Amino acid sequence: MRMDIRLQHAERPAVYAWASMAVTPTPGERWQVQLDVTAAVAADATSFLHPVGGYTAKAIRDELMTGLLRARQVTKTDFHAELLVLGAADGERGDPTRVPAIGYGVIAFLAAAHAVGHLDLHADPIGGYGWRMEHFATA
């Protein structure tokens, strides 16, 4: 299931983070994760002008992995997760490095927990670390 999630920072309303992830529940199988941050930023129509690599990509990947691990702990369900698109904006500047990286972890948690049927998404996610749901869609 493909999920598009966009979060807005509660204290800084001009700050947004978003991602598209494909998450499929796989009970009884090993869980698999594909998180190519550089490719996901390059695929975003807003953030592609600010490529991410090196330490920054690793920091974002670590936050995504933390969110997925948290979802696996909470739901006790294995899944396959793939990061498709990742972006962010601070005001009118689309740059994934200008927003708190924990927002990416919140997105990963929400996508995985919803995909396995554990969580109904709402505007103020539990453990949202100051992020509010601005948009959610599945395909």
mmCIF file of C-alpha atoms in Angstrom:
data_model
loop_
_atom_site.group_PDB
_atom_site.id
_atom_site.type_symbol
_atom_site.label_atom_id
_atom_site.label_comp_id
_atom_site.label_asym_id
_atom_site.label_seq_id
_atom_site.Cartn_x
_atom_site.Cartn_y
_atom_site.Cartn_z
ATOM 1 C CA MET A 1 0.000 0.000 0.000
ATOM 2 C CA ARG A 2 1.408 3.392 -0.975
ATOM 3 C CA MET A 3 0.927 6.155 1.558
ATOM 4 C CA ASP A 4 1.522 9.849 1.109
ATOM 5 C CA ILE A 5 1.874 11.713 4.394
ATOM 6 C CA ARG A 6 2.555 15.414 4.913
ATOM 7 C CA LEU A 7 3.163 16.827 8.381
ATOM 8 C CA GLN A 8 3.172 20.432 9.564
ATOM 9 C CA HIS A 9 5.279 21.558 12.507
ATOM 10 C CA ALA A 10 2.972 22.813 15.276
ATOM 11 C CA GLU A 11 5.283 25.568 16.540
ATOM 12 C CA ARG A 12 6.544 26.651 13.118
ATOM 13 C CA PRO A 13 3.524 26.514 10.769
ATOM 14 C CA ALA A 14 5.620 27.282 7.672
ATOM 15 C CA VAL A 15 7.612 24.061 8.148
ATOM 16 C CA TYR A 16 6.409 20.894 6.395
ATOM 17 C CA ALA A 17 7.856 17.404 5.941
ATOM 18 C CA TRP A 18 6.409 14.772 3.620
ATOM 19 C CA ALA A 19 7.114 11.342 2.250
ATOM 20 C CA SER A 20 5.586 8.605 0.159
ATOM 21 C CA MET A 21 6.199 5.092 1.349
ATOM 22 C CA ALA A 22 5.107 1.669 0.166
ATOM 23 C CA VAL A 23 4.355 -0.517 3.179
ATOM 24 C CA THR A 24 3.013 -4.061 2.972
ATOM 25 C CA PRO A 25 2.234 -6.203 6.019
ATOM 26 C CA THR A 26 4.057 -9.554 5.938
ATOM 27 C CA PRO A 27 3.076 -11.516 9.048
ATOM 28 C CA GLY A 28 5.362 -14.466 9.635
ATOM 29 C CA GLU A 29 8.027 -13.244 7.208
ATOM 30 C CA ARG A 30 11.192 -11.298 7.849
ATOM 31 C CA TRP A 31 10.705 -7.595 7.668
ATOM 32 C CA GLN A 32 12.525 -5.720 4.907
ATOM 33 C CA VAL A 33 13.289 -2.044 4.636
ATOM 34 C CA GLN A 34 14.600 -0.033 1.673
ATOM 35 C CA LEU A 35 15.497 3.538 2.600
ATOM 36 C CA ASP A 36 17.450 5.275 -0.148
ATOM 37 C CA VAL A 37 17.172 8.875 1.066
ATOM 38 C CA THR A 38 19.228 10.357 -1.782
ATOM 39 C CA ALA A 39 17.006 8.769 -4.449
ATOM 40 C CA ALA A 40 13.812 9.669 -2.558
ATOM 41 C CA VAL A 41 14.795 13.351 -2.363
ATOM 42 C CA ALA A 42 15.750 13.311 -6.059
ATOM 43 C CA ALA A 43 12.241 11.969 -6.833
ATOM 44 C CA ASP A 44 10.519 14.858 -5.031
ATOM 45 C CA ALA A 45 9.253 17.699 -7.217
ATOM 46 C CA THR A 46 10.071 20.325 -4.574
ATOM 47 C CA SER A 47 13.236 19.150 -2.831
ATOM 48 C CA PHE A 48 15.227 17.726 -5.763
ATOM 49 C CA LEU A 49 17.140 21.005 -6.089
ATOM 50 C CA HIS A 50 18.717 20.352 -2.676
ATOM 51 C CA PRO A 51 20.262 16.874 -2.948
ATOM 52 C CA VAL A 52 21.042 15.077 0.286
ATOM 53 C CA GLY A 53 24.012 12.811 0.794
ATOM 54 C CA GLY A 54 26.634 11.728 3.268
ATOM 55 C CA TYR A 55 26.026 12.355 6.950
ATOM 56 C CA THR A 56 22.768 14.221 6.347
ATOM 57 C CA ALA A 57 21.260 11.318 4.396
ATOM 58 C CA LYS A 58 22.395 8.940 7.145
ATOM 59 C CA ALA A 59 20.781 11.102 9.855
ATOM 60 C CA ILE A 60 17.473 11.188 7.955
ATOM 61 C CA ARG A 61 17.702 7.440 7.289
ATOM 62 C CA ASP A 62 18.307 6.812 10.994
ATOM 63 C CA GLU A 63 15.156 8.769 11.906
ATOM 64 C CA LEU A 64 13.132 6.828 9.328
ATOM 65 C CA MET A 65 14.497 3.536 10.664
ATOM 66 C CA THR A 66 13.674 4.569 14.240
ATOM 67 C CA GLY A 67 10.070 5.255 13.216
ATOM 68 C CA LEU A 68 9.803 1.894 11.465
ATOM 69 C CA LEU A 69 11.329 0.022 14.404
ATOM 70 C CA ARG A 70 8.919 1.761 16.749
ATOM 71 C CA ALA A 71 5.995 0.748 14.527
ATOM 72 C CA ARG A 72 7.234 -2.848 14.495
ATOM 73 C CA GLN A 73 7.473 -2.851 18.296
ATOM 74 C CA VAL A 74 4.024 -1.345 18.801
ATOM 75 C CA THR A 75 2.189 -3.411 16.191
ATOM 76 C CA LYS A 76 4.153 -6.647 16.668
ATOM 77 C CA THR A 77 3.763 -7.189 12.921
ATOM 78 C CA ASP A 78 6.427 -7.576 10.261
ATOM 79 C CA PHE A 79 6.221 -5.599 7.035
ATOM 80 C CA HIS A 80 8.116 -4.553 3.944
ATOM 81 C CA ALA A 81 8.713 -0.812 3.725
ATOM 82 C CA GLU A 82 10.187 1.213 0.887
ATOM 83 C CA LEU A 83 10.809 4.950 0.828
ATOM 84 C CA LEU A 84 9.661 6.343 -2.522
ATOM 85 C CA VAL A 85 9.686 10.140 -2.148
ATOM 86 C CA LEU A 86 10.921 12.437 0.606
ATOM 87 C CA GLY A 87 10.807 16.194 0.885
ATOM 88 C CA ALA A 88 10.392 19.166 3.173
ATOM 89 C CA ALA A 89 9.957 22.903 3.079
ATOM 90 C CA ASP A 90 10.672 25.775 5.412
ATOM 91 C CA GLY A 91 8.539 28.583 4.072
ATOM 92 C CA GLU A 92 8.925 28.631 0.317
ATOM 93 C CA ARG A 93 12.299 26.897 0.301
ATOM 94 C CA GLY A 94 12.041 23.185 -0.412
ATOM 95 C CA ASP A 95 15.001 21.707 1.420
ATOM 96 C CA PRO A 96 14.839 18.493 3.461
ATOM 97 C CA THR A 97 17.795 19.562 5.616
ATOM 98 C CA ARG A 98 16.076 22.685 6.984
ATOM 99 C CA VAL A 99 13.480 20.866 9.098
ATOM 100 C CA PRO A 100 13.832 18.770 12.274
ATOM 101 C CA ALA A 101 14.682 15.259 11.088
ATOM 102 C CA ILE A 102 12.469 13.624 13.706
ATOM 103 C CA GLY A 103 9.524 14.535 11.472
ATOM 104 C CA TYR A 104 10.686 11.846 9.044
ATOM 105 C CA GLY A 105 10.621 9.289 11.848
ATOM 106 C CA VAL A 106 7.060 10.308 12.712
ATOM 107 C CA ILE A 107 6.050 9.850 9.067
ATOM 108 C CA ALA A 108 7.629 6.371 8.910
ATOM 109 C CA PHE A 109 5.902 5.314 12.127
ATOM 110 C CA LEU A 110 2.506 6.558 10.978
ATOM 111 C CA ALA A 111 2.823 4.930 7.539
ATOM 112 C CA ALA A 112 3.843 1.533 8.912
ATOM 113 C CA ALA A 113 1.387 1.491 11.829
ATOM 114 C CA HIS A 114 -1.487 2.442 9.538
ATOM 115 C CA ALA A 115 -0.520 -0.088 6.840
ATOM 116 C CA VAL A 116 -0.704 -2.986 9.270
ATOM 117 C CA GLY A 117 -4.089 -1.806 10.551
ATOM 118 C CA HIS A 118 -2.944 -0.749 14.010
ATOM 119 C CA LEU A 119 -3.479 2.977 13.881
ATOM 120 C CA ASP A 120 -6.178 5.276 12.628
ATOM 121 C CA LEU A 121 -4.453 8.435 11.542
ATOM 122 C CA HIS A 122 -5.580 11.763 12.912
ATOM 123 C CA ALA A 123 -4.401 15.368 13.076
ATOM 124 C CA ASP A 124 -2.404 15.086 16.324
ATOM 125 C CA PRO A 125 -0.526 11.780 16.217
ATOM 126 C CA ILE A 126 0.508 10.300 19.552
ATOM 127 C CA GLY A 127 4.248 10.736 19.888
ATOM 128 C CA GLY A 128 4.225 13.320 17.107
ATOM 129 C CA TYR A 129 7.031 15.388 18.655
ATOM 130 C CA GLY A 130 5.404 18.671 17.691
ATOM 131 C CA TRP A 131 4.235 17.555 14.244
ATOM 132 C CA ARG A 132 0.593 17.591 13.099
ATOM 133 C CA MET A 133 -0.965 15.620 10.263
ATOM 134 C CA GLU A 134 -1.607 17.987 7.372
ATOM 135 C CA HIS A 135 -2.369 15.485 4.603
ATOM 136 C CA PHE A 136 -2.773 11.740 4.250
ATOM 137 C CA ALA A 137 -3.651 9.658 1.195
ATOM 138 C CA THR A 138 -3.376 6.006 0.205
ATOM 139 C CA ALA A 139 -3.118 4.488 -3.223
#
